[in-house]
PDB file of C-alpha atoms in Angstrom:
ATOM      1  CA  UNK A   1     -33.292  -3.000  34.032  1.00  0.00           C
ATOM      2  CA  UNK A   2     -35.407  -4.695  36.855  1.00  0.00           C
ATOM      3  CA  UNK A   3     -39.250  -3.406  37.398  1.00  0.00           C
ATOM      4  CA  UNK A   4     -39.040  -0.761  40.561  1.00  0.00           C
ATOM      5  CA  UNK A   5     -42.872  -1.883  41.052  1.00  0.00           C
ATOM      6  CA  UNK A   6     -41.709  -5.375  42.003  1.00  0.00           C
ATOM      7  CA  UNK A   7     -40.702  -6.396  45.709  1.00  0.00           C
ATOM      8  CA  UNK A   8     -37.647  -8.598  45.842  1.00  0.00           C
ATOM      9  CA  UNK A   9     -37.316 -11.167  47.898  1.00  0.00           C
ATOM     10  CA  UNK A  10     -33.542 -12.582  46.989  1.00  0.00           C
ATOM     11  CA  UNK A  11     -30.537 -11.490  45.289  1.00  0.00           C
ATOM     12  CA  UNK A  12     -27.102 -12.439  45.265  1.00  0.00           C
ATOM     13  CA  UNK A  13     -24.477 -13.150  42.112  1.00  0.00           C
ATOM     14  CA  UNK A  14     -26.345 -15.669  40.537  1.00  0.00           C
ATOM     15  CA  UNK A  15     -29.501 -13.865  39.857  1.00  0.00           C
ATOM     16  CA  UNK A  16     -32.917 -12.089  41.835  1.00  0.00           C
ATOM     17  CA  UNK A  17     -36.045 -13.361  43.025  1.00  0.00           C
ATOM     18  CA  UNK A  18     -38.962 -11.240  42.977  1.00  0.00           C
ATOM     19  CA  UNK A  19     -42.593 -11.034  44.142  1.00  0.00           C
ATOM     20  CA  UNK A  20     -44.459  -9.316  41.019  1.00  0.00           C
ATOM     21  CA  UNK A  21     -47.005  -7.088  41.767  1.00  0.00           C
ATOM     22  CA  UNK A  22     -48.929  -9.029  39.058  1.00  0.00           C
ATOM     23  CA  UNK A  23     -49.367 -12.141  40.864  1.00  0.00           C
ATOM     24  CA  UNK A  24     -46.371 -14.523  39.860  1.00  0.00           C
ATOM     25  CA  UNK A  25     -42.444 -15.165  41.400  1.00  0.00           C
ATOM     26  CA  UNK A  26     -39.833 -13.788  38.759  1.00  0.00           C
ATOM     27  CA  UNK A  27     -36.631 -15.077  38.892  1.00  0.00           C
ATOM     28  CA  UNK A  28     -33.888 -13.177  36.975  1.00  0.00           C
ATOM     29  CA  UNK A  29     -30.922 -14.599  36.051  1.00  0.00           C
ATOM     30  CA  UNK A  30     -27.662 -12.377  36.017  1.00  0.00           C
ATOM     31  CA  UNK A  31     -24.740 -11.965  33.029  1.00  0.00           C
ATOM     32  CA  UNK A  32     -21.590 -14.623  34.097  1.00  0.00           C
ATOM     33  CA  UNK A  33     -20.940 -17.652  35.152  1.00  0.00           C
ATOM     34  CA  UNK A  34     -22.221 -19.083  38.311  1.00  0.00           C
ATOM     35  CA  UNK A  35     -21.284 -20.708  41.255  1.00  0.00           C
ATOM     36  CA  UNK A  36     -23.228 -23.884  42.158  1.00  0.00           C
ATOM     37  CA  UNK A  37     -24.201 -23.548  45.980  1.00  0.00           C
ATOM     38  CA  UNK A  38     -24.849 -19.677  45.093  1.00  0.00           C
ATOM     39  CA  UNK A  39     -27.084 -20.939  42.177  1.00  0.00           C
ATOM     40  CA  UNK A  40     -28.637 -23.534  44.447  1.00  0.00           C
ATOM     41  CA  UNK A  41     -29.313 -20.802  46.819  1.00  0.00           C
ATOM     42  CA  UNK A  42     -31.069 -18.585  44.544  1.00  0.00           C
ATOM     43  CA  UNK A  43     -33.545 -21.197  43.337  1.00  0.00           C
ATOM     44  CA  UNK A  44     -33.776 -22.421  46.992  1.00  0.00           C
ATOM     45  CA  UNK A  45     -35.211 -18.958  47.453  1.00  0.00           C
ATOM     46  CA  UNK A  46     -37.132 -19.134  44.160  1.00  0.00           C
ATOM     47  CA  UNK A  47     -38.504 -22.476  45.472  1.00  0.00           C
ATOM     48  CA  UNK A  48     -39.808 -20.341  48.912  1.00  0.00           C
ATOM     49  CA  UNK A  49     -41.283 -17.574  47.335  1.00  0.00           C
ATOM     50  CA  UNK A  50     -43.213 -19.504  45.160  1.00  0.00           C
ATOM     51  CA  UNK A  51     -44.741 -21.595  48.505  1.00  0.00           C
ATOM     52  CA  UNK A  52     -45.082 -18.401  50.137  1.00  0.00           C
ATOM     53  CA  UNK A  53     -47.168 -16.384  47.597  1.00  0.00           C
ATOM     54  CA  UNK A  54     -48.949 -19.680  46.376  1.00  0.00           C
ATOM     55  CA  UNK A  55     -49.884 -19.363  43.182  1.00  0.00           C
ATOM     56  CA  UNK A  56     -46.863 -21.673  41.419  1.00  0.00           C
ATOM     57  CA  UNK A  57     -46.596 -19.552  38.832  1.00  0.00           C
ATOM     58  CA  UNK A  58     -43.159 -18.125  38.032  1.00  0.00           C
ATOM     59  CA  UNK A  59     -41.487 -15.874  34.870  1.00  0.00           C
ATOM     60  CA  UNK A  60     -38.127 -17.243  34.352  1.00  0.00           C
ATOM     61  CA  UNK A  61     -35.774 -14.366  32.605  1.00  0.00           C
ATOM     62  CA  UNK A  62     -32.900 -16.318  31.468  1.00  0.00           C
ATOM     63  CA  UNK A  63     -31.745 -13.637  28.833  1.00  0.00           C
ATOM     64  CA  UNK A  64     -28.535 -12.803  30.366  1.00  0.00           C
ATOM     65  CA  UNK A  65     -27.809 -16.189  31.358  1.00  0.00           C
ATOM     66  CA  UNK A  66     -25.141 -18.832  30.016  1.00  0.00           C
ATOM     67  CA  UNK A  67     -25.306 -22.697  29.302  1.00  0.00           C
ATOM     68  CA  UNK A  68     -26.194 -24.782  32.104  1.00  0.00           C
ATOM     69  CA  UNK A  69     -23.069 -27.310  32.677  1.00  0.00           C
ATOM     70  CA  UNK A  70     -23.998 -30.999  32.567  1.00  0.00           C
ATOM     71  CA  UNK A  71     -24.200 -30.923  36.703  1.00  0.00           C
ATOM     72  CA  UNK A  72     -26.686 -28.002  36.808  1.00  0.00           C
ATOM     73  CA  UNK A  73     -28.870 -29.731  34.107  1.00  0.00           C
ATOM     74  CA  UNK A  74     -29.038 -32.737  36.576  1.00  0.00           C
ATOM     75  CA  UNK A  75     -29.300 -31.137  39.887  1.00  0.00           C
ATOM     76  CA  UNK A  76     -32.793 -28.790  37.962  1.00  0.00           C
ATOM     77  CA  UNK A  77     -34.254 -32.015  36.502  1.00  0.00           C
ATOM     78  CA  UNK A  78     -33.983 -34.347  39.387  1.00  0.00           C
ATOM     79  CA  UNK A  79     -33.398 -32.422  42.385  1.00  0.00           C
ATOM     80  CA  UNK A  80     -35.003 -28.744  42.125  1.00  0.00           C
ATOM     81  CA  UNK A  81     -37.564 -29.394  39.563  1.00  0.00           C
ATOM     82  CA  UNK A  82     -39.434 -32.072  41.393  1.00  0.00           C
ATOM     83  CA  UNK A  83     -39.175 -30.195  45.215  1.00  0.00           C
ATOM     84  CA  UNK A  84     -40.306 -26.928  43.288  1.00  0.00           C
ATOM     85  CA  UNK A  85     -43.370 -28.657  42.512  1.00  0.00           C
ATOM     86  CA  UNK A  86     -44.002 -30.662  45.906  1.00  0.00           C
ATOM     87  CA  UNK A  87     -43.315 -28.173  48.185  1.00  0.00           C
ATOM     88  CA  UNK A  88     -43.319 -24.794  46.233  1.00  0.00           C
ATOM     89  CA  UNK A  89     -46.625 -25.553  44.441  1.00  0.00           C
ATOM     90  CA  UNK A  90     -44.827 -24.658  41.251  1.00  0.00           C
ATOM     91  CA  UNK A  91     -47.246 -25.654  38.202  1.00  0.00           C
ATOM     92  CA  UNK A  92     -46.661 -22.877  35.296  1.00  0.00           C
ATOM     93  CA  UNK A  93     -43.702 -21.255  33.693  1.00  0.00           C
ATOM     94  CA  UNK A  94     -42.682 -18.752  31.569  1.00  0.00           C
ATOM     95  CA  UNK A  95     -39.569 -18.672  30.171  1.00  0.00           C
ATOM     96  CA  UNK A  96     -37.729 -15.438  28.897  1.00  0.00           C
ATOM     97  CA  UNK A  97     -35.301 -17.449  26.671  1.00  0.00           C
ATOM     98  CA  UNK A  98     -31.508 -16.739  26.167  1.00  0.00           C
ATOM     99  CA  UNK A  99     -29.664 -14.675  24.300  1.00  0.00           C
ATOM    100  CA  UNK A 100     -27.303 -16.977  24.037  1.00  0.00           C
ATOM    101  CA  UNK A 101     -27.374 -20.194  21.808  1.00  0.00           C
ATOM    102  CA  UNK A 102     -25.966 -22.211  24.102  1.00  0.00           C
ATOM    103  CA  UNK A 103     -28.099 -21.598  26.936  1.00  0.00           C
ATOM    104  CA  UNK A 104     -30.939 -22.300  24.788  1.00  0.00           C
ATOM    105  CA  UNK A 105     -29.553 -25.430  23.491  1.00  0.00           C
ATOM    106  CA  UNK A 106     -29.313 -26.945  27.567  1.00  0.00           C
ATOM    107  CA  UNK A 107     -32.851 -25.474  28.112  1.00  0.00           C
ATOM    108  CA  UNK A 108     -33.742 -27.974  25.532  1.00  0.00           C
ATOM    109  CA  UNK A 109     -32.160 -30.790  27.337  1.00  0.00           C
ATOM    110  CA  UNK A 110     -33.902 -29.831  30.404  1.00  0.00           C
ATOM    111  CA  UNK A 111     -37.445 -29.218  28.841  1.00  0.00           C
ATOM    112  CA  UNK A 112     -36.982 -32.655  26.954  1.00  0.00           C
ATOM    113  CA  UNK A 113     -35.362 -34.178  30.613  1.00  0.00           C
ATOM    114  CA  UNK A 114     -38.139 -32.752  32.534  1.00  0.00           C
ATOM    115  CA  UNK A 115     -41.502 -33.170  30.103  1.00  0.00           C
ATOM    116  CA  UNK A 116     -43.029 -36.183  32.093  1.00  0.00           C
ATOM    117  CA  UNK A 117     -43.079 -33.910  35.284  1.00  0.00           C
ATOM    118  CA  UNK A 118     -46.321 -32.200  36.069  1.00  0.00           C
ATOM    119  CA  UNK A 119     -44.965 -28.600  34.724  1.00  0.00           C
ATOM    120  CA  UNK A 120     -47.128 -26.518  32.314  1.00  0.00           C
ATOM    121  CA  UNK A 121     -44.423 -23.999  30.852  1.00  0.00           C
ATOM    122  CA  UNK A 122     -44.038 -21.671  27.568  1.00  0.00           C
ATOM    123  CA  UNK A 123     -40.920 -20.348  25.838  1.00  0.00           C
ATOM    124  CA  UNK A 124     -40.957 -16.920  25.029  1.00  0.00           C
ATOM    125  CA  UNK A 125     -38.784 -14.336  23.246  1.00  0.00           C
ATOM    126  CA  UNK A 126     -39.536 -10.887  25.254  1.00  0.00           C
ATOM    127  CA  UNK A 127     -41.016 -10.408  28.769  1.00  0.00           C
ATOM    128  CA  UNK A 128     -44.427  -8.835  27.643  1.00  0.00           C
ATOM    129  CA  UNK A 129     -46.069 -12.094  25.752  1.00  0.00           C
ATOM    130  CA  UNK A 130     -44.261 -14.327  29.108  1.00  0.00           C
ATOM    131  CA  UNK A 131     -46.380 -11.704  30.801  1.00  0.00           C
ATOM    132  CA  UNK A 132     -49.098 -11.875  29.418  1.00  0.00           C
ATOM    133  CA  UNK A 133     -49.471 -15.439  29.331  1.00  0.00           C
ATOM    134  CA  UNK A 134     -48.788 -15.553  33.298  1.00  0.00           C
ATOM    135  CA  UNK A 135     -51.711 -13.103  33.633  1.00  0.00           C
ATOM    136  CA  UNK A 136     -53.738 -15.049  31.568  1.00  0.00           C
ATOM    137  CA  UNK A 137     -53.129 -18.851  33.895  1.00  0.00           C
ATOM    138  CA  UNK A 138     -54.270 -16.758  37.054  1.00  0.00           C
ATOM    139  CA  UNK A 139     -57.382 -15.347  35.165  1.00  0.00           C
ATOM    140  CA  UNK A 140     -57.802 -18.812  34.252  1.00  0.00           C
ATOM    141  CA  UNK A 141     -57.397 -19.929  37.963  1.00  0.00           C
ATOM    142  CA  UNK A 142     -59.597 -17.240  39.589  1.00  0.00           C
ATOM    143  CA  UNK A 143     -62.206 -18.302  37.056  1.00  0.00           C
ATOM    144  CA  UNK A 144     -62.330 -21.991  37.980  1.00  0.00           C
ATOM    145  CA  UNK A 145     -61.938 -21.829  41.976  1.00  0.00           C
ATOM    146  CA  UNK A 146     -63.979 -18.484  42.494  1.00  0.00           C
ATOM    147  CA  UNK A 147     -67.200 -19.586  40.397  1.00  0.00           C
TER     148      UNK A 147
END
């Protein structure tokens, strides 16, 4: 289920954080509902990685996942959001939408919550195009700041 080439960094019921060998943080959310200061933990942790390795860019598997409640849709736009950006350097994301239509329905609240944040992110059906689009922003960034 999880890549053995990656290195994690985090896990506990909520989800894993991982350092891909490819360059980006990947946070992985797990099946069942979720506790809110273990959630808050886990992107606390998502939030330190991505300082850490320094990129901001981070694959966001949300497959397994279920419906953000009201609360958690407030506490990601205007708490974890904003600090993810200030102090994790967080600038692109790649989303590994939901299986479930519920989940994808608050994703849309929080995209259309969050869209005047400075956040360059993609929705995506399967891993290999979030992937590949990832790959593709640090190409773009070695290009521009190694020239």
């Amino acid at each position: 289920m999880f890549p053995p080439s990656n290195r994690l960094y985090f896990e506990n019921a909520a989800g894993r954080v991982e350092e891909d060998r490819a360059g980006f943080v990947r946070l992985t959310y797990t099946l069942g509902r979720r506790e809110a200061s273990i959630w808050h933990g886990l992107l606390q942790h998502t939030k330190h990685l991505l300082a850490r390795q320094g990129q901001g860019l981070l694959l966001v598997d949300q497959r397994a996942m279920q419906a953000y409640s009201l609360e958690e849709q407030r506490w990601l736009v205007e708490e974890w959001l904003p600090q993810a950006i200030v102090e994790g350097g967080y600038r692109y994301g790649a989303i590994v939408q939901a299986r479930d239509a519920f989940a994808r329905l608050a994703m849309d609240t929080v995209r259309l919550q969050a869209q005047n944040l400075q956040l360059t992110y993609r929705y995506f059906t399967n891993e290999e195009e979030a992937v590949a689009w990832l790959r593709a922003q640090i190409k773009e960034f070695s290009l521009r700041y190694n020239s």
